[in-house]
PDB file of C-alpha atoms in Angstrom:
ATOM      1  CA  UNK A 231       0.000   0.000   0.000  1.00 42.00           C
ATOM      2  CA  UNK A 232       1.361   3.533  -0.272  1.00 50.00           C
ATOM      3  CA  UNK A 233       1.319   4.666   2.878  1.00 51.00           C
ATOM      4  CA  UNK A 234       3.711   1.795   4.019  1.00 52.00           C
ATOM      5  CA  UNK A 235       6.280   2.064   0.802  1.00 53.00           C
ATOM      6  CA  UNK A 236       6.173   6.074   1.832  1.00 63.00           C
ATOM      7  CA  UNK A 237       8.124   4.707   5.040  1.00 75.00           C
ATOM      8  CA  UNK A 238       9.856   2.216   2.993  1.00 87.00           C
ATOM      9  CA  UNK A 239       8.041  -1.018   2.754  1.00 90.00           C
ATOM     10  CA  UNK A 240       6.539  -2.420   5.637  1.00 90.00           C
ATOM     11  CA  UNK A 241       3.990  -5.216   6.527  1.00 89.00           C
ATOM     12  CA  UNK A 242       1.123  -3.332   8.551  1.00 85.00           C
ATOM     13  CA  UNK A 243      -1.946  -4.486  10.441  1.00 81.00           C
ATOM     14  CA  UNK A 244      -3.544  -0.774   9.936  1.00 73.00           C
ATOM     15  CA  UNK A 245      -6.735  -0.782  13.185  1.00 63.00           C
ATOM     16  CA  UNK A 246      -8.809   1.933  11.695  1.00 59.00           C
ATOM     17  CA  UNK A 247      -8.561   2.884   7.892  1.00 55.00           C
ATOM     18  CA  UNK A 248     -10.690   5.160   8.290  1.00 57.00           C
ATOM     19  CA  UNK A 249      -8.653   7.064  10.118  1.00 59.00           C
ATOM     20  CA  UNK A 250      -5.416   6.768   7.933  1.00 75.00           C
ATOM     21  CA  UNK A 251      -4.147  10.257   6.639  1.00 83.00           C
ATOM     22  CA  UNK A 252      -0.838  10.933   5.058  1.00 84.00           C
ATOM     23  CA  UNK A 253       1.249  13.245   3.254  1.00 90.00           C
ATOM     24  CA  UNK A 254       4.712  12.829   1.997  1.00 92.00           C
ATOM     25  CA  UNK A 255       7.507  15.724   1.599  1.00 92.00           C
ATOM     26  CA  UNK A 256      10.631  15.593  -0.152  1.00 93.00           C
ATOM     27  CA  UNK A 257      13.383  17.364   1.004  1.00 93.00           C
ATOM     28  CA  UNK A 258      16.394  17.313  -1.212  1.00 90.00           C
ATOM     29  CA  UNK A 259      18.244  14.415  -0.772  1.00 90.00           C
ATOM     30  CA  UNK A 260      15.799  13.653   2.350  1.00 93.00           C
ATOM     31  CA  UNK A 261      11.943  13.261   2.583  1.00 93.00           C
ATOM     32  CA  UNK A 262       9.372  13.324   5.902  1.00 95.00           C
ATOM     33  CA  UNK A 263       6.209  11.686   6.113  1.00 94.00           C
ATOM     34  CA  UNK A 264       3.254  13.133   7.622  1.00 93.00           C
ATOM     35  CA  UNK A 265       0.673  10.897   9.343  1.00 90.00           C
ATOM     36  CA  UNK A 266      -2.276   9.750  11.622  1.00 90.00           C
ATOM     37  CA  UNK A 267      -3.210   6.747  12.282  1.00 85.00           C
ATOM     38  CA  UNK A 268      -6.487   4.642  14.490  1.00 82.00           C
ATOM     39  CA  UNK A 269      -3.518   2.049  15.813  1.00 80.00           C
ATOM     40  CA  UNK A 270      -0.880  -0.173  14.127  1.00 84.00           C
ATOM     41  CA  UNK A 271       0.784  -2.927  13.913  1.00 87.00           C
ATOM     42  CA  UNK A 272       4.312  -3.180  11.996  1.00 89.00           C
ATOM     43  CA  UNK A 273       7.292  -5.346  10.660  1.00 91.00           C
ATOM     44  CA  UNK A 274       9.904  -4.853   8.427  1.00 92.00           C
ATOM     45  CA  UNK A 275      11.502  -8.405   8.361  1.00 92.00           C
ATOM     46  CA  UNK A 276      13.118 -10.284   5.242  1.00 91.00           C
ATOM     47  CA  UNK A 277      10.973  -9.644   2.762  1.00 92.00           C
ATOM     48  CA  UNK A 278      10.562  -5.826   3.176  1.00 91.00           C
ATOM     49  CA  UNK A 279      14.577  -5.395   3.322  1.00 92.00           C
ATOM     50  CA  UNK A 280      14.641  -7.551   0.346  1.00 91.00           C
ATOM     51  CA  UNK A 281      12.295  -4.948  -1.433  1.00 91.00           C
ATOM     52  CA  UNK A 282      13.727  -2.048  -0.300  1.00 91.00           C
ATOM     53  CA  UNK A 283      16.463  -0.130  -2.813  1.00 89.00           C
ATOM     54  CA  UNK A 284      18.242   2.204  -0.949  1.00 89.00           C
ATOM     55  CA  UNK A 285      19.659   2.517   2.638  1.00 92.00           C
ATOM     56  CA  UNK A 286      18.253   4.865   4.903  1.00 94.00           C
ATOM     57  CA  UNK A 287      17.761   6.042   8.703  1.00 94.00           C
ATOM     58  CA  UNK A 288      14.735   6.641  10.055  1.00 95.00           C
ATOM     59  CA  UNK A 289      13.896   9.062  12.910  1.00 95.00           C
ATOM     60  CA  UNK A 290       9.950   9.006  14.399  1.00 95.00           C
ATOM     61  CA  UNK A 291       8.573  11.923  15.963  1.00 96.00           C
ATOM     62  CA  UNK A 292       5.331  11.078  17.700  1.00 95.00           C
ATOM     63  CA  UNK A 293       3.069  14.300  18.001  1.00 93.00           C
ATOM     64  CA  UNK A 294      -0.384  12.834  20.052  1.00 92.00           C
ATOM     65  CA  UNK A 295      -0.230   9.200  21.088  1.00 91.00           C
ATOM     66  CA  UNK A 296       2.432   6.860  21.962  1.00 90.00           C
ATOM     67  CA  UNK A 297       4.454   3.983  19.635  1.00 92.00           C
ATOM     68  CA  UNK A 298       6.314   1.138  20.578  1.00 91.00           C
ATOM     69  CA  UNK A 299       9.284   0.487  18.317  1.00 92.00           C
ATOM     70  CA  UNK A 300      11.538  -2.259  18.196  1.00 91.00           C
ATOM     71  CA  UNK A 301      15.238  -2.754  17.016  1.00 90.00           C
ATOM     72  CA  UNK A 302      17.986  -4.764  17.769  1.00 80.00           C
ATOM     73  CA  UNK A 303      16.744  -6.031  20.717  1.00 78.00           C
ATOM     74  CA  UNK A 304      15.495  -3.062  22.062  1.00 82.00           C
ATOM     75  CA  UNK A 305      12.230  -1.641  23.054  1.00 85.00           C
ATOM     76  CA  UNK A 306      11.468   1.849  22.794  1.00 86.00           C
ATOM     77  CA  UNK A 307       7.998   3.425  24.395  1.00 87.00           C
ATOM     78  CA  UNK A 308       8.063   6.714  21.853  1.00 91.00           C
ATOM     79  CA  UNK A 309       5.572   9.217  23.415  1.00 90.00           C
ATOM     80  CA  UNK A 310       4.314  12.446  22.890  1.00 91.00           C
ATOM     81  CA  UNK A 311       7.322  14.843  21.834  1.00 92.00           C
ATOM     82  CA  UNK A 312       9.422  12.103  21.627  1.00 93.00           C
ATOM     83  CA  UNK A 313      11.568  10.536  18.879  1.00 94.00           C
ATOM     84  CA  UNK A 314      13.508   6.968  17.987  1.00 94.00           C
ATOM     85  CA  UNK A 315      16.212   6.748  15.415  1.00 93.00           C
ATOM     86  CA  UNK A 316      15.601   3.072  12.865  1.00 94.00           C
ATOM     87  CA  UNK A 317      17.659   1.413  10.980  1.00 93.00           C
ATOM     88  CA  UNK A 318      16.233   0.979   7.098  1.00 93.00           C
ATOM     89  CA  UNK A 319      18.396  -1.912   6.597  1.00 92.00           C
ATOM     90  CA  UNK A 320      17.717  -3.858   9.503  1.00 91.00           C
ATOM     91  CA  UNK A 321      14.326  -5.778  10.901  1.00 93.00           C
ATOM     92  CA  UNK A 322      12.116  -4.038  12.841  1.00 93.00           C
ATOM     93  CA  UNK A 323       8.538  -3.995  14.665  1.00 93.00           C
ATOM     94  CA  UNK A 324       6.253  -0.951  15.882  1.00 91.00           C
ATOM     95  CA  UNK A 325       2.750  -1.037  17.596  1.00 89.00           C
ATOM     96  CA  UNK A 326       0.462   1.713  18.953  1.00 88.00           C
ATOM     97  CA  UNK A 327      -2.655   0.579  20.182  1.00 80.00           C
ATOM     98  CA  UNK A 328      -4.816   3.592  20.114  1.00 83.00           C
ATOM     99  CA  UNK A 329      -4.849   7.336  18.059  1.00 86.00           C
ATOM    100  CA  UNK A 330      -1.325   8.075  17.023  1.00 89.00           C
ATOM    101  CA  UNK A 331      -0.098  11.157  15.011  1.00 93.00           C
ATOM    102  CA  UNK A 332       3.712  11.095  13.777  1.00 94.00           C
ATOM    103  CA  UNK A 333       6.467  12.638  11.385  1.00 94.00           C
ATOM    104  CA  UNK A 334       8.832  10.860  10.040  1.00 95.00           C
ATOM    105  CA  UNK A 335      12.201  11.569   8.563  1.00 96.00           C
ATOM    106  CA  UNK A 336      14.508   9.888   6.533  1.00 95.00           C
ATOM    107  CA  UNK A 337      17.959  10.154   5.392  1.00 93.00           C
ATOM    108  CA  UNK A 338      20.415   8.465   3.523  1.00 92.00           C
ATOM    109  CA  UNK A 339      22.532   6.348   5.657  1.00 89.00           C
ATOM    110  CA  UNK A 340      25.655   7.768   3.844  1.00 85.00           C
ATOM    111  CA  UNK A 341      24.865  11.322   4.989  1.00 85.00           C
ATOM    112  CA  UNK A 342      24.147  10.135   8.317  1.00 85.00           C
ATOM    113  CA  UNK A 343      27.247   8.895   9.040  1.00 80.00           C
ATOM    114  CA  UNK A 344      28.782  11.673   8.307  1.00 76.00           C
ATOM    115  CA  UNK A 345      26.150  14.651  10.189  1.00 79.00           C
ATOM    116  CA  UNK A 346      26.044  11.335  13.513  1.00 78.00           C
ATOM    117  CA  UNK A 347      28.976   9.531  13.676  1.00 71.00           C
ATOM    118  CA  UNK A 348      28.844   6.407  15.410  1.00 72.00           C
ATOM    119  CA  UNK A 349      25.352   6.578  15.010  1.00 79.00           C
ATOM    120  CA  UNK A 350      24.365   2.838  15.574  1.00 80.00           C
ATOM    121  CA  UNK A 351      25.061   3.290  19.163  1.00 79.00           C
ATOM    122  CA  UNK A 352      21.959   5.589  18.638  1.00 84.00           C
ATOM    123  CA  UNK A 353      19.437   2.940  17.106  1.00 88.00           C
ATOM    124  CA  UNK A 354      16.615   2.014  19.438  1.00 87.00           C
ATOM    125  CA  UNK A 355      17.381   4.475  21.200  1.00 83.00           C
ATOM    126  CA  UNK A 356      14.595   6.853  22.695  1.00 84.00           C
ATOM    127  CA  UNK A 357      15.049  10.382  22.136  1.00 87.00           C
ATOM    128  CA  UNK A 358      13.740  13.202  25.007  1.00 85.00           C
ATOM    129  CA  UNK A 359      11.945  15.897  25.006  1.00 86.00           C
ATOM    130  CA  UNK A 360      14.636  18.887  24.559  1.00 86.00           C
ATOM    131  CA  UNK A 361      14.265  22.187  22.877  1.00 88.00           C
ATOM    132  CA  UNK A 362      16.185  20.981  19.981  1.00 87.00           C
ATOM    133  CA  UNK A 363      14.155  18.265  19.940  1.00 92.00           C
ATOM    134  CA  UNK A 364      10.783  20.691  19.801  1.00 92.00           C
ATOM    135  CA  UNK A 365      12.190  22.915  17.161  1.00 92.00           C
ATOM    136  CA  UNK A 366      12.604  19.859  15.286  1.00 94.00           C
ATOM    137  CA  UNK A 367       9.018  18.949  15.615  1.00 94.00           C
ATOM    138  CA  UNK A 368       7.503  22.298  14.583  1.00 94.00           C
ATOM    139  CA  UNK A 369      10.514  22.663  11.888  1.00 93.00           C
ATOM    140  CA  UNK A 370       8.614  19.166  10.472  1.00 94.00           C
ATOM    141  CA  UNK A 371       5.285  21.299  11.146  1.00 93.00           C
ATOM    142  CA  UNK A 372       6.524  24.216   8.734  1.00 92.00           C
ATOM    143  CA  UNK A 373       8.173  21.673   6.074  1.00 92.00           C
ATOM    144  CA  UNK A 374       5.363  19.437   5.812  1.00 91.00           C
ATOM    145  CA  UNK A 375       2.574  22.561   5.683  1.00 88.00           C
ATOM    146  CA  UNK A 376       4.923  25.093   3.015  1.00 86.00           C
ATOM    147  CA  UNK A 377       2.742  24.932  -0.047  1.00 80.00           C
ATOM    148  CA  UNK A 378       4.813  26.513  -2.247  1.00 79.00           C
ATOM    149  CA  UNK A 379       8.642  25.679  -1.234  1.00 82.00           C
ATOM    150  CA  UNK A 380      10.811  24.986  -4.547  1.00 87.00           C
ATOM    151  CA  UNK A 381      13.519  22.733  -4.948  1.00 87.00           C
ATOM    152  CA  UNK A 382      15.908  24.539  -2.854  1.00 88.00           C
ATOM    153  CA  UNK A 383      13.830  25.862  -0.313  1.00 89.00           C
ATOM    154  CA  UNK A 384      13.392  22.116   0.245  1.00 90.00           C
ATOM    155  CA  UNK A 385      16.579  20.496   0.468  1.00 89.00           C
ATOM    156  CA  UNK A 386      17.658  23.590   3.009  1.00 90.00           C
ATOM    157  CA  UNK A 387      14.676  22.308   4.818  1.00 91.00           C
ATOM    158  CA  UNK A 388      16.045  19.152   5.048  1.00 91.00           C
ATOM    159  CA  UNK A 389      19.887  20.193   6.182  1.00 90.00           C
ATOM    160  CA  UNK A 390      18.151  22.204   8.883  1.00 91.00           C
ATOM    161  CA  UNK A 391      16.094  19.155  10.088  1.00 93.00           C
ATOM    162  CA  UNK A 392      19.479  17.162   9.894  1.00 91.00           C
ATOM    163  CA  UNK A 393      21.124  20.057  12.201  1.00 89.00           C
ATOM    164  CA  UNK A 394      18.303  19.892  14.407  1.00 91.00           C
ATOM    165  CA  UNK A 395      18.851  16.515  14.903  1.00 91.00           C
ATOM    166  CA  UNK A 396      22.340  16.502  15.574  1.00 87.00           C
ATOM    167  CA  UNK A 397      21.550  19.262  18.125  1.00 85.00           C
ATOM    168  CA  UNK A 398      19.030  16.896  19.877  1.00 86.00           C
ATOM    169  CA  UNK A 399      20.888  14.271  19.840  1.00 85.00           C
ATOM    170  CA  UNK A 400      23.331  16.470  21.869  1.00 76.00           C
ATOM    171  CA  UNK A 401      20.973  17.609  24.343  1.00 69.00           C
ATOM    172  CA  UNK A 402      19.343  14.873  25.349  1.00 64.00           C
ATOM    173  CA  UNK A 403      20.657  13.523  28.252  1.00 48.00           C
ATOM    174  CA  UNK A 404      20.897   9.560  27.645  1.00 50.00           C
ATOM    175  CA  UNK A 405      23.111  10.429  24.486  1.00 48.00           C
ATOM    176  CA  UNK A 406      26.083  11.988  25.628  1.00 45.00           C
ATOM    177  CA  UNK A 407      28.771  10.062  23.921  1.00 48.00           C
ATOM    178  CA  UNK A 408      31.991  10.213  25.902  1.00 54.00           C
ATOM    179  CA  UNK A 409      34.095   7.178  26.583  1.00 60.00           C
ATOM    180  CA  UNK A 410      32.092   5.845  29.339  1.00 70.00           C
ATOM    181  CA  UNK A 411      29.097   6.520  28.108  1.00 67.00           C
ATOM    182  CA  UNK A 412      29.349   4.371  24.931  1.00 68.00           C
ATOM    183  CA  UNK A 413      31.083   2.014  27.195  1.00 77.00           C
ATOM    184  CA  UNK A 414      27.893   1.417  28.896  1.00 80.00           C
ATOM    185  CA  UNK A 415      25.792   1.440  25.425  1.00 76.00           C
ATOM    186  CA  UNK A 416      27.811  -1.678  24.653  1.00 80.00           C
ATOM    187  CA  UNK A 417      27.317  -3.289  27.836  1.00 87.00           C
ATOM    188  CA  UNK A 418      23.721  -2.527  27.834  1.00 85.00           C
ATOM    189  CA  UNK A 419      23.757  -3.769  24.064  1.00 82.00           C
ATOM    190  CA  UNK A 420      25.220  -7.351  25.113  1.00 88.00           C
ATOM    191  CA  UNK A 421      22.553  -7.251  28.107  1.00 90.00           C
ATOM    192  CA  UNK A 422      19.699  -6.402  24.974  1.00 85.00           C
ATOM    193  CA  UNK A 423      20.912  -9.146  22.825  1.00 85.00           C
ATOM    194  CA  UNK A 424      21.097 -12.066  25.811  1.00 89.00           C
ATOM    195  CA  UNK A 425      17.829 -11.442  27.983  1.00 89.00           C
ATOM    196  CA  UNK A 426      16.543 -15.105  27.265  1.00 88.00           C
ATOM    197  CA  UNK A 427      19.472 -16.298  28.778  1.00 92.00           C
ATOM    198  CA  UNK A 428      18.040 -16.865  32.925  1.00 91.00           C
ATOM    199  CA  UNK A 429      21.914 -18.035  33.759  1.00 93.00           C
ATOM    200  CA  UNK A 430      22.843 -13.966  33.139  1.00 94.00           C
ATOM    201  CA  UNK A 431      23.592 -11.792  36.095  1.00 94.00           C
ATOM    202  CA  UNK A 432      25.754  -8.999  36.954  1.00 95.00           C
ATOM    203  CA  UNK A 433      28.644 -11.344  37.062  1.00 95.00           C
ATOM    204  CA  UNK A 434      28.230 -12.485  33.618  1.00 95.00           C
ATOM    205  CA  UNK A 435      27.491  -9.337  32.541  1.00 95.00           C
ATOM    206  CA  UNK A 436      31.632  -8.169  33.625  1.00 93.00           C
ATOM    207  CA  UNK A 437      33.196 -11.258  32.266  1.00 93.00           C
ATOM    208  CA  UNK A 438      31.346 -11.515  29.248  1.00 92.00           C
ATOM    209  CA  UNK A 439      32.742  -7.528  28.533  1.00 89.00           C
ATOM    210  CA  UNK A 440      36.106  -7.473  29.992  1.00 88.00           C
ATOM    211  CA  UNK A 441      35.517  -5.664  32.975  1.00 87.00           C
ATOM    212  CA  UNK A 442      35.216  -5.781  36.930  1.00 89.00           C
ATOM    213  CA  UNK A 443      31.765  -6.075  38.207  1.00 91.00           C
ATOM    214  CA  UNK A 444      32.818  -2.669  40.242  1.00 90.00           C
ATOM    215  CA  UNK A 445      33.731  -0.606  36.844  1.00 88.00           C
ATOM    216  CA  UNK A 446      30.449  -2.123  35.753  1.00 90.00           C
ATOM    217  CA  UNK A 447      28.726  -0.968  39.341  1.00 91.00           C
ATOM    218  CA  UNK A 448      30.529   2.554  38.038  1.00 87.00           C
ATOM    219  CA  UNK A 449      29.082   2.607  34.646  1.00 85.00           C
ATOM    220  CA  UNK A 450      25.475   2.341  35.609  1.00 88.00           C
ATOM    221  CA  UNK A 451      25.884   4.289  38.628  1.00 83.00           C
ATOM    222  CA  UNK A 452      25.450   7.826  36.540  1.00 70.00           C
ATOM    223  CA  UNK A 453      22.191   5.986  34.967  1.00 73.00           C
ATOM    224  CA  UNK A 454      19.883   6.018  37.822  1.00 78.00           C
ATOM    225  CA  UNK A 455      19.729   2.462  37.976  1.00 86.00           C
ATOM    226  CA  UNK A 456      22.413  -0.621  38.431  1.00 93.00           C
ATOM    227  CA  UNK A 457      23.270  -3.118  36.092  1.00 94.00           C
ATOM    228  CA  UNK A 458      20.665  -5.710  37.574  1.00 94.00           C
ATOM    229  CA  UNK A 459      17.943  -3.141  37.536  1.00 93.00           C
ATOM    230  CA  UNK A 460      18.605  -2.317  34.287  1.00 91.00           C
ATOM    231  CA  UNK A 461      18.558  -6.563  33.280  1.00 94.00           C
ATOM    232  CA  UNK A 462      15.351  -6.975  35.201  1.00 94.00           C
ATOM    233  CA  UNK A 463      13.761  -3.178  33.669  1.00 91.00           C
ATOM    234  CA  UNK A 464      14.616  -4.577  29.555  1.00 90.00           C
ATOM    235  CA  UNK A 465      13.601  -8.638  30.326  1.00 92.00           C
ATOM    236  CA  UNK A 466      10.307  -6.939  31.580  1.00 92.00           C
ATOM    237  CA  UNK A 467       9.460  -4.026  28.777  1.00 88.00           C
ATOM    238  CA  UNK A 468      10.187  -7.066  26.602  1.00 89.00           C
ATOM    239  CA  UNK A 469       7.625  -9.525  28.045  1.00 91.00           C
ATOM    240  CA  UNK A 470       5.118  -6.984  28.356  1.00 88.00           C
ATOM    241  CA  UNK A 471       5.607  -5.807  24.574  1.00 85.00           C
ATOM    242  CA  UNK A 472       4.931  -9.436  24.009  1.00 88.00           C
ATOM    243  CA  UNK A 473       2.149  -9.906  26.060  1.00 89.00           C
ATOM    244  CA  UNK A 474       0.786  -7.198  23.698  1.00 82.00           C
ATOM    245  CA  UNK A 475       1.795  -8.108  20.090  1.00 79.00           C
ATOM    246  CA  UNK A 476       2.139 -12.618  20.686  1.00 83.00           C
ATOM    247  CA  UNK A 477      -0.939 -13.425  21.809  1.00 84.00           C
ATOM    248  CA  UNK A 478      -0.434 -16.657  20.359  1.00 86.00           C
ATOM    249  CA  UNK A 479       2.776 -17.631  23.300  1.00 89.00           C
ATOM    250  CA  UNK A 480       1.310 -18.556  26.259  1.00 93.00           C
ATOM    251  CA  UNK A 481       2.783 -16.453  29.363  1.00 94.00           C
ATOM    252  CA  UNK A 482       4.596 -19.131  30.878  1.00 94.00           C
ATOM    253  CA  UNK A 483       6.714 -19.273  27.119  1.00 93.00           C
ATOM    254  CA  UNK A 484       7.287 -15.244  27.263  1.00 93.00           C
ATOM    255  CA  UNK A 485       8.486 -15.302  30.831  1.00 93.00           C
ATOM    256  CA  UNK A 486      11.128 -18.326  29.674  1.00 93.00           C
ATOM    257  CA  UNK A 487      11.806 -15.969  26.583  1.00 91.00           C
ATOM    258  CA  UNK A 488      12.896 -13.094  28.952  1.00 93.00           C
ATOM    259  CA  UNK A 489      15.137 -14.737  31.054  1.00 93.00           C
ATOM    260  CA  UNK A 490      12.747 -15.582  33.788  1.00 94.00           C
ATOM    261  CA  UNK A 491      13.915 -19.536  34.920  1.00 90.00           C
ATOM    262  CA  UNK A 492       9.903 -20.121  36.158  1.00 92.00           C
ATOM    263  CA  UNK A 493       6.316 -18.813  35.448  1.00 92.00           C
ATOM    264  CA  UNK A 494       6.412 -17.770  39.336  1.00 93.00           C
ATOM    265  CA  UNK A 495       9.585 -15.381  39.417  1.00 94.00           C
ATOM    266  CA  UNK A 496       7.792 -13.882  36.014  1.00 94.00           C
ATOM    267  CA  UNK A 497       4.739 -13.528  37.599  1.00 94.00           C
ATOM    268  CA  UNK A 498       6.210 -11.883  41.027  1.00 94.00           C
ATOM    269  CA  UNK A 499       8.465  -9.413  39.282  1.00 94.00           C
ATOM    270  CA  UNK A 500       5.445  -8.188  36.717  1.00 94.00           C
ATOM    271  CA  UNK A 501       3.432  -7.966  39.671  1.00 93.00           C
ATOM    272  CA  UNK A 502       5.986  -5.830  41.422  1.00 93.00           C
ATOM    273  CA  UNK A 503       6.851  -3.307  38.549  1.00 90.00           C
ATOM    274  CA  UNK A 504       3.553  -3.040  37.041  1.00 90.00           C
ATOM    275  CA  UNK A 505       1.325  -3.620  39.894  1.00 91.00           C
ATOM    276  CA  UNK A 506      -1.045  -6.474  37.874  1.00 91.00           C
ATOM    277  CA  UNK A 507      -0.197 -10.314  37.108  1.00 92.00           C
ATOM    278  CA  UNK A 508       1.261 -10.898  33.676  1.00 92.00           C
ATOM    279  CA  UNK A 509      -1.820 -12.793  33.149  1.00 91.00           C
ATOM    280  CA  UNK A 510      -4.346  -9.988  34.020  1.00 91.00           C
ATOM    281  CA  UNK A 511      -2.336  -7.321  31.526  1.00 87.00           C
ATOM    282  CA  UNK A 512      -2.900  -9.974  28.751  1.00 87.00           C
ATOM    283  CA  UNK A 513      -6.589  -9.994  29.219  1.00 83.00           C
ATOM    284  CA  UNK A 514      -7.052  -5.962  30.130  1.00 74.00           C
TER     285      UNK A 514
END
C-alpha cells in the first residue's frame, strides 16, 4: 500500500482505515512523512529489506499518542514529543494501540554517518523531550505545511532538520557520547541481545565484557539504575511488549523468553513493577 512504501516497505496491520491520513515531503536528498493513524501494527523483516532499494535512517517523531518500536533487541515506548532513530536496513517492529499522530524523517545512511557519527550506538534508542528536539518537531510542522517551497527551499529544509537533529541528539541527556558513556551502550547492548538467557547476572554481565563487576557498578551508577535493575527493567518491557503483540505464546513461554527460569519469578516481578499479574495485563 502507499502509505507503508512512503516509510519504505513495511507489513502493517492498519486498526482503523478510516482514520489513515498521510502526506509525503521531499526534502532534497531527504523526505518526511506526515501521518495519523487509528492504531498499528508493523514489521519490516526479510521480505521488506529484500524490497527495499536504498539505505536509509529513520527518525519518528510522535506528536499525540504513543508507539512502541523495536530494534535490535530493544524496546522503545516513543511518546508524545518524543523521537527513535531506525535502521532501514535492519528488521524491525512498531505497535500503537490507540490514536497516534507522527512525522517521520529519513535520510540516507551515507549522509548520516557523516552529520552522527557512530550513530548505531543511537538505534533504538529513545530520544527526550529537549528544545532541539521541539524545534525539530515544529521545523517538520513548517516543512510538511509550506505549499509553495521549490527545490531549494526544500533540500535547506532538510539540512536544517538534519542540524536539528544533531543538536538533539546532543541535548538529550541519555546520548552523551563520551568514553564511558558508549562504554555502557555496549554493555547494555550485550545485556539487549542475551535477555533469554536466565543463567545472566551482573557477574556475567563483567566477564562476558572485559571488565570488573565494580567498573560495571561505576558505569550504571550515573544511569539512575544498576546493572541488575537495568537486566530486570529490559527482560520486563520485553515480556510486556509481548504480552501485547504474541498473543499466540502462552505467558509461561514469554516469561522463559525473557530470562525468567519459572512462570512464578515472572509472575512476582510483573506484579511488582507493574502492579497487575502478567496474566491480568494480557486480558485488560
Amino acid at each position: 500500500m502507499d502509505f507503508s512504501s512512503s516509510h519504505l516497505p513495511w507489513r502493517l496491520d492498519v486498526g482503523r482505515h478510516e482514520a489513515l491520513r498521510h502526506k509525503t515531503r521531499t526534502l532534497g536528498e531527504f523526505w518526511a512523512v506526515g501521518c495519523t493513524l487509528g492504531g498499528i501494527s508493523g514489521r519490516r523483516g526479510a521480505t521488506e529489506l529484500r524490497r527495499t532499494e536504498g539505505e536509509y535512517l529513520g527518525v519518528l517523531l510522535v506528536r499525540k499518542g504513543s508507539e512502541i518500536f523495536t530494534q535490535n533487541d530493544k524496546t522503545a515506548l516513543v511518546g508524545e514529543g518524543c523521537a527513535v532513530i531506525w535502521d532501514g536496513v535492519k528488521s524491525a517492529e512498531c505497535h500503537s494501540a490507540g490514536s497516534l499522530e507522527k512525522f517521520t524523517f529519513f535520510l540516507p545512511r551515507e549522509l548520516a554517518r557523516e552529520a552522527l557519527p557512530g550513530f548505531e550506538s543511537l538505534i533504538g534508542r529513545p530520544l527526550e523531550s529537549s528544545p532541539s528536539l521541539r524545534l525539530l518537531f515544529s521545523w517538520m510542522e513548517t516543512s510538511m505545511g509550506a505549499a509553495d517551497m521549490d527545490d531549494t527551499a526544500a533540500s535547506t529544509a532538510g539540512r536544517v532538520a538534519v542540524d536539528l537533529l544533531t543538536s538533539a541528539i546532543g541535548s538529550s541527556s541519555n546520548m552523551v557520547l563520551d568514553a564511558r558513556s558508549i562504554r555502557l551502550m555496549e554493555v547494555r547492548d550485550f545485556i539487549d541481545a542475551h535477555l533469554r538467557d536466565a543463567a545472566l547476572g551482573v557477574v556475567e554481565i563483567a566477564q562476558a565484557n572485559a571488565v570488573s563487576v565494580r567498573y560495571l557498578h561505576l558505569l550504571f551508577k550515573e544511569s539512575g539504575e544498576t546493572c541488575g535493575q537495568y537486566l530486570l527493567r529490559r527482560r520486563l518491557e520485553v515480556a510486556q511488549r509481548l504480552l501485547t503483540v504474541q498473543p499466540g505464546l502462552s505467558v509461561t513461554e514469554i516469561g522463559l523468553r525473557c530470562g525468567f527460569s519459572n512462570p512464578s519469578s515472572f509472575s512476582r516481578a510483573y506484579r511488582v513493577s507493574f502492579g497487575i499479574s502478567p496474566r491480568a495485563a494480557r486480558r485488560s
